[in-house]
């Protein structure tokens, strides 16, 4: 369902991250806000603030005294009426606050540490190659829908230990979840039903047949000698889907979109493979896909503006990454940028737990695409479409490879 | 010169051990750890300085 909204005339006083102008090209908007505000406001969503500077984003990201993460997707539901479970939140640990947050986070970090993630490289590479093989013989390939989109869910399915035969079903379910996050709460709940049924079946299967995977790990995990609440296991599985799928899809897609239009950058990556890790960080800075949200805990004057209890904060890590106060030539993509303290994975205690996996998938997806197609370009710029909401990336990306 | 990681600031962003794997490693949570206790050689020192300049949390330091 699409909700008809009034177009935004002034982003400083009436911003909306789902406005077509913001969806199409948010960067000039953020630049203007940095100069004019720098904290934009809107009455939409029941009241929200958008700090457009690196300093403002940093301060709020690290401030768990004045802001809560109980819900991280800005929507029309009034936060004070959501009755979110405390202290777990709907998707721990991203929706948890201290001190419970640290407990929930420490549980899952080992599964996403470099030691656990690095060994996945051969299978990610094999997956990318098999997806690229499908485009064999075509002059134009759909680099987002038929390539980038399919990489993260396959890896997550494998980590959770769900049957390989379910890959297509799983990808469908995942889309329902990730696309529903911007819907009103009652529609979101309805959209979650298929995934709930699927997860319950998988959880029962893992209880009957424990094996070495993330689902079994969560089922066996304990806090203070107690197994996790079912809601906790379920919530963490939902988090892994919502946070681990269209985020990385977006990062891969944006990077390919860039390379398709910047042949000199593509040529450098083809000729200097060792440049890839540095380039990855610049892709992440320049095209950071993820914006988070926070809720204001109580009325206060903060960053020079009067915030009210339960106002939303739209926490724009992508905007922070373009702030000239924090980066030299912030609006230039510099493929070999040596000093790059970008905040694409967030800052502070909620740093993206899957960042090592995201980097691995992004790097291997680009390496394999470039190995197969050392030269490519946009087939038709008018056919490129971008996602709407807090995760930004191309959803349709026809690329000419022949 | 030697390197330090402020464990209170480190959030496991992973930049230090990617940039300077000879100087930094990671623990079971993915947080950065310093591998060498002594003085750094010239090439390691250069990498450590680069890691310092790339840590988003400002947790890495090169100190006297």
CSV table of C-alpha atoms in Angstrom, one decimal:
chain,number,residue,atom,x,y,z
A,1,UNK,CA,0.0,0.0,0.0
A,2,UNK,CA,1.3,3.5,-0.8
A,3,UNK,CA,0.3,6.3,1.4
A,4,UNK,CA,-0.3,9.6,-0.4
A,5,UNK,CA,1.8,12.3,1.1
A,6,UNK,CA,2.2,16.0,0.6
A,7,UNK,CA,5.3,16.8,-1.4
A,8,UNK,CA,8.1,18.4,0.7
A,9,UNK,CA,8.6,22.1,0.0
A,10,UNK,CA,11.2,22.8,2.6
A,11,UNK,CA,13.4,19.9,4.0
A,12,UNK,CA,14.6,22.1,6.9
A,13,UNK,CA,11.2,22.3,8.5
A,14,UNK,CA,9.2,19.5,6.9
A,15,UNK,CA,11.6,16.8,5.8
A,16,UNK,CA,10.5,13.3,4.7
A,17,UNK,CA,13.0,10.6,3.8
A,18,UNK,CA,10.4,9.0,1.6
A,19,UNK,CA,9.8,12.1,-0.5
A,20,UNK,CA,10.7,11.4,-4.2
A,21,UNK,CA,13.4,14.1,-4.2
A,22,UNK,CA,15.1,12.5,-1.2
A,23,UNK,CA,14.8,9.0,-2.6
A,24,UNK,CA,16.2,10.1,-6.0
A,25,UNK,CA,19.2,12.1,-4.8
A,26,UNK,CA,19.4,13.0,-1.1
A,27,UNK,CA,23.0,14.4,-1.2
A,28,UNK,CA,22.2,18.0,-2.3
A,29,UNK,CA,19.4,18.1,0.3
A,30,UNK,CA,21.8,17.1,3.1
A,31,UNK,CA,24.3,19.6,1.9
A,32,UNK,CA,21.7,22.4,2.1
A,33,UNK,CA,20.6,21.2,5.5
A,34,UNK,CA,24.1,21.2,6.9
A,35,UNK,CA,24.5,24.8,5.9
A,36,UNK,CA,21.0,26.0,7.0
A,37,UNK,CA,20.1,24.2,10.2
A,38,UNK,CA,22.0,21.9,10.8
A,39,UNK,CA,19.3,19.9,12.6
A,40,UNK,CA,16.2,19.6,10.4
A,41,UNK,CA,12.7,19.1,11.8
A,42,UNK,CA,9.4,17.7,10.6
A,43,UNK,CA,6.0,17.3,12.1
A,44,UNK,CA,5.5,14.2,10.0
A,45,UNK,CA,5.7,10.8,11.8
A,46,UNK,CA,4.5,12.5,14.9
A,47,UNK,CA,7.6,14.7,15.1
A,48,UNK,CA,11.2,14.0,14.0
A,49,UNK,CA,14.7,15.5,13.9
A,50,UNK,CA,17.4,15.0,11.4
A,51,UNK,CA,21.0,16.0,12.3
A,52,UNK,CA,22.8,16.6,9.0
A,53,UNK,CA,26.3,16.9,10.4
A,54,UNK,CA,28.9,14.2,11.3
A,55,UNK,CA,29.2,15.8,14.8
A,56,UNK,CA,25.5,15.7,15.4
A,57,UNK,CA,25.1,12.1,14.2
A,58,UNK,CA,28.1,11.1,16.3
A,59,UNK,CA,26.9,12.7,19.5
A,60,UNK,CA,23.5,11.1,19.3
A,61,UNK,CA,24.8,7.7,18.2
A,62,UNK,CA,26.9,7.5,21.3
A,63,UNK,CA,24.3,9.0,23.7
A,64,UNK,CA,22.2,6.2,25.2
A,65,UNK,CA,21.2,8.4,28.2
A,66,UNK,CA,19.0,10.7,26.2
A,67,UNK,CA,18.0,8.4,23.3
A,68,UNK,CA,16.6,4.9,23.1
A,69,UNK,CA,16.9,2.3,20.4
A,70,UNK,CA,13.6,0.6,21.3
A,71,UNK,CA,12.6,1.0,17.7
A,72,UNK,CA,15.0,1.9,14.9
A,73,UNK,CA,12.7,2.3,11.9
A,74,UNK,CA,10.9,5.6,11.8
A,75,UNK,CA,7.2,5.1,11.1
A,76,UNK,CA,3.7,6.5,11.7
A,77,UNK,CA,3.0,4.5,14.8
A,78,UNK,CA,3.3,6.6,17.9
A,79,UNK,CA,6.2,5.2,19.9
A,80,UNK,CA,4.6,5.7,23.2
A,81,UNK,CA,1.7,3.5,22.2
A,82,UNK,CA,3.8,0.6,20.7
A,83,UNK,CA,4.1,-1.2,24.1
A,84,UNK,CA,7.5,-2.6,23.0
A,85,UNK,CA,8.8,-5.3,25.2
A,86,UNK,CA,11.5,-4.2,27.6
A,87,UNK,CA,14.4,-4.8,28.0
A,88,UNK,CA,14.7,-7.1,25.0
A,89,UNK,CA,12.9,-5.1,22.4
A,90,UNK,CA,11.5,-6.7,19.2
A,91,UNK,CA,14.9,-7.4,17.6
A,92,UNK,CA,17.7,-7.7,20.2
A,93,UNK,CA,20.3,-6.3,20.4
A,94,UNK,CA,19.6,-3.5,17.9
A,95,UNK,CA,16.4,-2.6,19.8
A,96,UNK,CA,17.9,-3.1,23.2
A,97,UNK,CA,19.3,-0.4,25.5
A,98,UNK,CA,22.0,-0.7,28.1
A,99,UNK,CA,22.6,-2.7,30.2
A,100,UNK,CA,20.7,-5.6,28.6
A,101,UNK,CA,22.0,-4.5,25.2
A,102,UNK,CA,25.6,-5.6,26.0
A,103,UNK,CA,24.4,-9.1,27.2
A,104,UNK,CA,22.4,-9.7,24.0
A,105,UNK,CA,25.1,-8.3,21.8
A,106,UNK,CA,27.9,-10.4,23.3
A,107,UNK,CA,25.9,-13.5,22.5
A,108,UNK,CA,25.8,-12.9,18.8
A,109,UNK,CA,29.2,-11.2,18.2
A,110,UNK,CA,31.3,-14.4,18.1
A,111,UNK,CA,29.1,-15.7,15.2
A,112,UNK,CA,29.9,-12.5,13.2
A,113,UNK,CA,33.6,-12.1,14.2
A,114,UNK,CA,36.2,-12.2,11.5
A,115,UNK,CA,37.2,-15.7,12.9
A,116,UNK,CA,33.8,-17.0,12.1
A,117,UNK,CA,33.1,-15.0,8.9
A,118,UNK,CA,36.5,-15.2,7.0
A,119,UNK,CA,36.1,-19.0,6.4
A,120,UNK,CA,32.9,-18.3,4.4
A,121,UNK,CA,34.8,-16.6,1.6
A,122,UNK,CA,35.0,-19.6,-0.7
A,123,UNK,CA,31.3,-20.3,-0.6
A,124,UNK,CA,30.4,-16.6,-1.1
A,125,UNK,CA,32.8,-16.7,-4.1
A,126,UNK,CA,31.2,-19.8,-5.5
A,127,UNK,CA,27.7,-18.3,-5.1
A,128,UNK,CA,28.7,-15.1,-6.9
A,129,UNK,CA,30.2,-17.1,-9.8
A,130,UNK,CA,27.1,-19.3,-10.2
A,131,UNK,CA,24.9,-16.2,-10.2
A,132,UNK,CA,27.1,-14.5,-12.8
A,133,UNK,CA,27.0,-17.7,-14.9
A,134,UNK,CA,23.2,-17.3,-15.3
A,135,UNK,CA,23.8,-14.0,-17.2
A,136,UNK,CA,26.0,-15.9,-19.7
A,137,UNK,CA,25.4,-14.9,-23.3
A,138,UNK,CA,23.5,-11.8,-22.5
A,139,UNK,CA,24.7,-8.3,-23.4
A,140,UNK,CA,22.7,-6.7,-20.6
A,141,UNK,CA,22.5,-8.2,-17.1
A,142,UNK,CA,20.3,-7.1,-14.2
A,143,UNK,CA,23.1,-6.4,-11.6
A,144,UNK,CA,20.8,-5.5,-8.7
A,145,UNK,CA,17.7,-7.8,-8.9
A,146,UNK,CA,19.5,-10.8,-10.4
A,147,UNK,CA,22.9,-10.5,-8.7
A,148,UNK,CA,23.3,-8.2,-5.7
A,149,UNK,CA,19.9,-9.1,-4.3
A,150,UNK,CA,20.5,-12.8,-4.3
A,151,UNK,CA,23.9,-12.9,-2.5
A,152,UNK,CA,23.1,-11.9,1.1
A,153,UNK,CA,20.0,-14.1,1.7
A,154,UNK,CA,21.8,-17.2,0.5
A,155,UNK,CA,24.6,-16.6,2.9
A,156,UNK,CA,22.2,-15.9,5.8
A,157,UNK,CA,20.1,-18.9,5.0
A,158,UNK,CA,23.2,-21.0,5.2
A,159,UNK,CA,24.3,-19.4,8.5
A,160,UNK,CA,20.9,-20.0,10.1
A,161,UNK,CA,21.0,-23.6,8.8
A,162,UNK,CA,17.9,-23.6,6.8
A,163,UNK,CA,17.5,-26.1,3.9
A,164,UNK,CA,19.2,-25.2,0.6
A,165,UNK,CA,16.0,-26.3,-1.1
A,166,UNK,CA,14.2,-23.4,0.6
A,167,UNK,CA,16.4,-20.7,-0.9
A,168,UNK,CA,13.7,-19.2,-3.2
A,169,UNK,CA,11.0,-19.5,-0.5
A,170,UNK,CA,13.4,-17.9,2.0
A,171,UNK,CA,14.3,-15.0,-0.4
A,172,UNK,CA,10.5,-14.3,-0.9
A,173,UNK,CA,9.9,-14.3,2.9
A,174,UNK,CA,12.9,-12.0,3.4
A,175,UNK,CA,11.5,-9.5,0.9
A,176,UNK,CA,8.2,-9.4,2.7
A,177,UNK,CA,9.9,-8.6,5.9
A,178,UNK,CA,12.4,-6.0,4.6
A,179,UNK,CA,9.8,-4.3,2.5
A,180,UNK,CA,7.3,-4.1,5.3
A,181,UNK,CA,9.5,-2.2,7.7
A,182,UNK,CA,8.2,1.1,6.5
A,183,UNK,CA,4.5,0.1,6.7
A,184,UNK,CA,2.1,1.1,9.4
A,185,UNK,CA,2.3,-1.2,12.5
A,186,UNK,CA,-0.8,-3.3,11.9
A,187,UNK,CA,0.2,-4.0,8.3
A,188,UNK,CA,3.7,-4.9,9.5
A,189,UNK,CA,2.4,-7.4,11.9
A,190,UNK,CA,0.3,-9.0,9.2
A,191,UNK,CA,3.4,-9.1,6.9
A,192,UNK,CA,5.4,-10.9,9.6
A,193,UNK,CA,3.0,-13.9,9.7
A,194,UNK,CA,4.6,-16.0,6.9
A,195,UNK,CA,8.1,-15.5,8.4
A,196,UNK,CA,6.8,-16.3,11.8
A,197,UNK,CA,5.3,-19.6,10.6
A,198,UNK,CA,8.5,-20.5,8.7
A,199,UNK,CA,10.8,-19.7,11.6
A,200,UNK,CA,8.6,-21.7,14.0
A,201,UNK,CA,9.0,-24.7,11.7
A,202,UNK,CA,12.7,-24.2,11.5
A,203,UNK,CA,13.1,-23.7,15.2
A,204,UNK,CA,11.2,-27.0,15.9
A,205,UNK,CA,13.3,-28.8,13.4
A,206,UNK,CA,16.5,-27.5,15.0
A,207,UNK,CA,15.2,-28.5,18.5
A,208,UNK,CA,14.6,-32.0,17.2
A,209,UNK,CA,17.9,-32.1,15.1
A,210,UNK,CA,20.5,-29.8,16.6
A,211,UNK,CA,23.4,-28.9,14.3
A,212,UNK,CA,26.3,-26.5,14.0
A,213,UNK,CA,24.5,-23.3,12.9
A,214,UNK,CA,23.3,-20.0,14.2
A,215,UNK,CA,19.8,-21.2,14.9
A,216,UNK,CA,21.0,-24.1,17.1
A,217,UNK,CA,23.4,-21.6,18.7
A,218,UNK,CA,20.6,-19.2,19.6
A,219,UNK,CA,18.4,-22.0,21.0
A,220,UNK,CA,21.3,-23.2,23.2
A,221,UNK,CA,22.5,-19.8,24.3
A,222,UNK,CA,22.0,-18.8,27.9
A,223,UNK,CA,21.8,-15.7,30.0
A,224,UNK,CA,22.5,-16.2,33.7
A,225,UNK,CA,21.9,-19.9,33.3
A,226,UNK,CA,18.6,-19.5,31.6
A,227,UNK,CA,17.8,-20.3,27.9
A,228,UNK,CA,16.8,-17.3,25.9
A,229,UNK,CA,13.1,-16.4,25.8
A,230,UNK,CA,11.5,-17.6,22.5
A,231,UNK,CA,10.8,-13.9,21.7
A,232,UNK,CA,14.5,-13.2,22.0
A,233,UNK,CA,15.5,-16.0,19.6
A,234,UNK,CA,12.8,-15.0,17.2
A,235,UNK,CA,13.7,-11.3,17.4
A,236,UNK,CA,17.4,-11.9,16.8
A,237,UNK,CA,16.6,-14.1,13.8
A,238,UNK,CA,14.4,-11.3,12.4
A,239,UNK,CA,17.1,-8.8,13.1
A,240,UNK,CA,19.6,-10.9,11.1
A,241,UNK,CA,17.2,-10.9,8.2
A,242,UNK,CA,16.3,-7.2,8.3
A,243,UNK,CA,19.8,-6.0,9.0
A,244,UNK,CA,21.7,-8.4,6.9
A,245,UNK,CA,19.9,-8.6,3.6
A,246,UNK,CA,18.9,-5.4,1.7
A,247,UNK,CA,21.7,-3.4,3.4
A,248,UNK,CA,24.4,-5.4,1.7
A,249,UNK,CA,22.3,-5.8,-1.4
A,250,UNK,CA,22.3,-2.0,-1.5
A,251,UNK,CA,26.0,-1.6,-0.9
A,252,UNK,CA,26.8,-4.0,-3.7
A,253,UNK,CA,24.3,-2.4,-6.1
A,254,UNK,CA,25.5,1.2,-5.4
A,255,UNK,CA,29.1,0.2,-5.9
A,256,UNK,CA,28.3,-1.5,-9.3
A,257,UNK,CA,26.2,1.6,-10.2
A,258,UNK,CA,29.3,3.8,-9.5
A,259,UNK,CA,31.7,1.6,-11.5
A,260,UNK,CA,29.3,1.4,-14.4
A,261,UNK,CA,29.6,5.2,-14.8
A,262,UNK,CA,33.2,5.7,-13.8
A,263,UNK,CA,35.4,3.7,-16.2
A,264,UNK,CA,38.6,5.1,-14.7
A,265,UNK,CA,37.7,3.7,-11.3
A,266,UNK,CA,36.7,0.4,-12.8
A,267,UNK,CA,40.0,0.3,-14.7
A,268,UNK,CA,42.0,0.9,-11.6
A,269,UNK,CA,40.3,-2.0,-9.8
A,270,UNK,CA,40.8,-4.3,-12.7
A,271,UNK,CA,44.5,-3.4,-12.9
A,272,UNK,CA,45.2,-3.1,-9.2
A,273,UNK,CA,43.3,-5.8,-7.3
A,274,UNK,CA,45.2,-4.9,-4.1
A,275,UNK,CA,43.3,-1.6,-4.1
A,276,UNK,CA,40.0,-3.4,-3.4
A,277,UNK,CA,40.0,-3.2,0.4
A,278,UNK,CA,40.7,0.6,0.4
A,279,UNK,CA,38.1,1.0,-2.4
A,280,UNK,CA,35.5,-0.9,-0.4
A,281,UNK,CA,35.8,1.6,2.4
A,282,UNK,CA,35.2,4.5,0.0
A,283,UNK,CA,32.2,2.7,-1.5
A,284,UNK,CA,30.9,2.3,2.0
A,285,UNK,CA,31.5,6.0,2.8
A,286,UNK,CA,30.2,7.5,-0.3
A,287,UNK,CA,27.2,5.2,-0.7
A,288,UNK,CA,26.5,4.2,2.9
A,289,UNK,CA,23.1,2.5,2.6
A,290,UNK,CA,21.9,2.5,6.2
A,291,UNK,CA,20.1,5.3,8.1
A,292,UNK,CA,18.9,4.3,11.7
A,293,UNK,CA,16.4,5.9,14.0
A,294,UNK,CA,16.3,6.6,17.7
A,295,UNK,CA,13.6,8.0,20.1
A,296,UNK,CA,14.1,10.9,22.3
A,297,UNK,CA,13.7,9.8,26.0
A,298,UNK,CA,12.6,13.1,27.5
A,299,UNK,CA,12.0,16.7,26.8
A,300,UNK,CA,15.3,18.5,26.4
A,301,UNK,CA,17.2,21.2,24.6
A,302,UNK,CA,19.8,19.2,22.5
A,303,UNK,CA,22.0,20.3,19.6
A,304,UNK,CA,20.3,23.7,20.0
A,305,UNK,CA,16.8,22.4,19.3
A,306,UNK,CA,13.8,21.7,21.6
A,307,UNK,CA,13.4,17.9,21.5
A,308,UNK,CA,10.3,16.3,23.0
A,309,UNK,CA,9.8,12.9,24.5
A,310,UNK,CA,9.1,10.3,21.8
A,311,UNK,CA,10.3,12.5,19.0
A,312,UNK,CA,12.1,10.5,16.4
A,313,UNK,CA,15.7,11.0,15.5
A,314,UNK,CA,16.6,10.0,11.9
A,315,UNK,CA,20.2,9.1,12.3
A,316,UNK,CA,21.8,9.7,8.9
A,317,UNK,CA,25.1,7.9,8.8
A,318,UNK,CA,25.2,8.4,5.0
A,319,UNK,CA,24.8,12.2,5.6
A,320,UNK,CA,27.6,12.2,8.2
A,321,UNK,CA,29.8,10.5,5.6
A,322,UNK,CA,29.4,13.5,3.3
A,323,UNK,CA,30.1,16.2,5.9
A,324,UNK,CA,33.1,18.4,4.7
A,325,UNK,CA,33.9,19.1,8.4
A,326,UNK,CA,34.8,15.4,8.8
A,327,UNK,CA,36.2,14.4,5.4
A,328,UNK,CA,38.5,16.2,2.9
A,329,UNK,CA,36.8,16.6,-0.4
A,330,UNK,CA,33.7,14.9,1.1
A,331,UNK,CA,31.7,15.1,-2.1
A,332,UNK,CA,34.3,13.5,-4.2
A,333,UNK,CA,34.6,9.7,-4.6
A,334,UNK,CA,38.3,9.0,-4.2
A,335,UNK,CA,38.9,5.3,-4.8
A,336,UNK,CA,42.3,5.3,-3.0
A,337,UNK,CA,41.3,7.5,-0.1
A,338,UNK,CA,43.9,6.5,2.5
A,339,UNK,CA,42.3,8.1,5.6
A,340,UNK,CA,38.6,7.3,5.8
A,341,UNK,CA,36.9,7.3,9.2
A,342,UNK,CA,33.5,6.6,7.6
A,343,UNK,CA,30.6,5.7,9.8
A,344,UNK,CA,28.7,3.5,7.4
A,345,UNK,CA,28.3,0.8,10.0
A,346,UNK,CA,27.2,3.2,12.7
A,347,UNK,CA,29.1,4.3,15.8
A,348,UNK,CA,29.2,3.3,19.4
A,349,UNK,CA,27.5,0.3,21.0
A,350,UNK,CA,25.2,-0.4,18.1
A,351,UNK,CA,28.0,-0.7,15.5
A,352,UNK,CA,26.6,-3.1,12.8
A,353,UNK,CA,27.3,-6.6,14.2
A,354,UNK,CA,27.4,-8.0,10.7
A,355,UNK,CA,30.0,-5.6,9.3
A,356,UNK,CA,32.6,-8.3,8.8
A,357,UNK,CA,30.1,-10.3,6.8
A,358,UNK,CA,29.0,-7.3,4.8
A,359,UNK,CA,32.5,-6.4,3.9
A,360,UNK,CA,33.3,-9.9,2.8
A,361,UNK,CA,30.1,-10.1,0.6
A,362,UNK,CA,30.7,-6.7,-0.9
A,363,UNK,CA,34.4,-7.3,-1.7
A,364,UNK,CA,33.8,-10.8,-3.2
A,365,UNK,CA,30.7,-9.7,-5.2
A,366,UNK,CA,32.7,-6.8,-6.8
A,367,UNK,CA,35.8,-8.9,-7.3
A,368,UNK,CA,33.8,-11.6,-9.1
A,369,UNK,CA,31.7,-9.2,-11.2
A,370,UNK,CA,34.9,-7.4,-12.3
A,371,UNK,CA,36.7,-10.6,-13.1
A,372,UNK,CA,33.8,-11.7,-15.3
A,373,UNK,CA,33.2,-8.2,-16.8
A,374,UNK,CA,36.3,-6.0,-16.8
A,375,UNK,CA,34.3,-3.4,-18.8
A,376,UNK,CA,30.7,-2.5,-18.3
A,377,UNK,CA,28.4,0.5,-18.3
A,378,UNK,CA,24.8,1.5,-17.5
A,379,UNK,CA,22.5,0.1,-20.1
A,380,UNK,CA,19.8,2.7,-19.5
A,381,UNK,CA,20.1,5.3,-16.7
A,382,UNK,CA,16.3,5.8,-16.8
A,383,UNK,CA,15.6,2.3,-15.8
A,384,UNK,CA,17.6,2.5,-12.6
A,385,UNK,CA,15.3,2.6,-9.6
A,386,UNK,CA,16.2,3.3,-5.9
A,387,UNK,CA,14.8,1.9,-2.8
A,388,UNK,CA,12.7,4.1,-0.5
A,389,UNK,CA,13.1,4.2,3.3
A,390,UNK,CA,16.0,3.9,5.6
A,391,UNK,CA,18.0,1.6,3.4
A,392,UNK,CA,19.3,3.1,0.2
A,393,UNK,CA,20.4,1.3,-2.9
A,394,UNK,CA,19.5,0.5,-6.5
A,395,UNK,CA,16.7,-2.0,-7.0
A,396,UNK,CA,16.8,-2.2,-10.8
A,397,UNK,CA,20.2,-1.8,-12.4
A,398,UNK,CA,20.5,-3.0,-16.0
A,399,UNK,CA,24.2,-3.1,-16.9
A,400,UNK,CA,25.6,-3.5,-20.4
A,401,UNK,CA,28.4,-6.1,-20.3
A,402,UNK,CA,28.7,-7.0,-24.0
B,1,UNK,CA,56.7,4.1,19.5
B,2,UNK,CA,54.1,1.6,20.4
B,3,UNK,CA,50.3,1.1,19.7
B,4,UNK,CA,47.4,0.9,22.1
B,5,UNK,CA,43.7,0.2,21.7
B,6,UNK,CA,41.3,1.8,24.2
B,7,UNK,CA,39.0,-1.1,25.0
B,8,UNK,CA,36.3,1.2,26.3
B,9,UNK,CA,36.2,2.9,22.9
B,10,UNK,CA,36.7,-0.1,20.6
B,11,UNK,CA,33.4,-1.3,19.1
B,12,UNK,CA,34.9,-3.9,16.7
B,13,UNK,CA,34.7,-1.7,13.6
B,14,UNK,CA,37.5,-3.9,12.2
B,15,UNK,CA,39.6,-1.3,10.4
B,16,UNK,CA,42.9,-1.7,12.4
B,17,UNK,CA,43.3,-5.4,11.8
B,18,UNK,CA,42.4,-5.1,8.2
B,19,UNK,CA,44.8,-2.3,7.5
B,20,UNK,CA,47.7,-3.5,9.7
B,21,UNK,CA,47.3,-7.3,10.3
B,22,UNK,CA,50.9,-7.5,11.4
B,23,UNK,CA,50.2,-5.1,14.3
B,24,UNK,CA,46.5,-5.8,15.2
B,25,UNK,CA,44.4,-8.9,15.6
B,26,UNK,CA,40.9,-9.5,16.9
B,27,UNK,CA,39.4,-11.3,19.9
B,28,UNK,CA,36.4,-13.7,19.9
B,29,UNK,CA,34.0,-10.8,19.8
B,30,UNK,CA,35.7,-9.2,16.9
B,31,UNK,CA,37.2,-6.3,18.9
B,32,UNK,CA,40.7,-5.2,18.0
B,33,UNK,CA,43.8,-6.3,20.0
B,34,UNK,CA,47.4,-5.3,19.8
B,35,UNK,CA,49.6,-8.2,18.7
B,36,UNK,CA,53.0,-6.7,19.5
B,37,UNK,CA,54.0,-5.4,22.9
B,38,UNK,CA,57.4,-3.9,22.0
B,39,UNK,CA,58.6,-1.1,19.7
B,40,UNK,CA,57.3,-1.1,16.2
B,41,UNK,CA,59.5,-1.4,13.1
B,42,UNK,CA,59.3,1.4,10.5
B,43,UNK,CA,56.8,-0.3,8.1
B,44,UNK,CA,54.6,-1.5,11.0
B,45,UNK,CA,54.6,1.9,12.5
B,46,UNK,CA,53.4,3.4,9.2
B,47,UNK,CA,50.6,0.9,9.0
B,48,UNK,CA,49.7,1.5,12.7
B,49,UNK,CA,49.4,5.2,12.0
B,50,UNK,CA,47.2,4.5,9.0
B,51,UNK,CA,45.0,2.3,11.3
B,52,UNK,CA,44.8,5.1,13.8
B,53,UNK,CA,43.7,7.5,11.1
B,54,UNK,CA,40.9,5.1,10.0
B,55,UNK,CA,39.4,4.1,13.3
B,56,UNK,CA,35.9,5.6,13.4
B,57,UNK,CA,35.8,5.3,17.2
B,58,UNK,CA,39.2,6.9,17.7
B,59,UNK,CA,40.1,3.8,19.8
B,60,UNK,CA,43.6,3.3,18.2
B,61,UNK,CA,46.5,5.3,19.4
B,62,UNK,CA,50.2,5.4,18.4
B,63,UNK,CA,52.1,6.6,21.5
B,64,UNK,CA,55.6,7.3,22.7
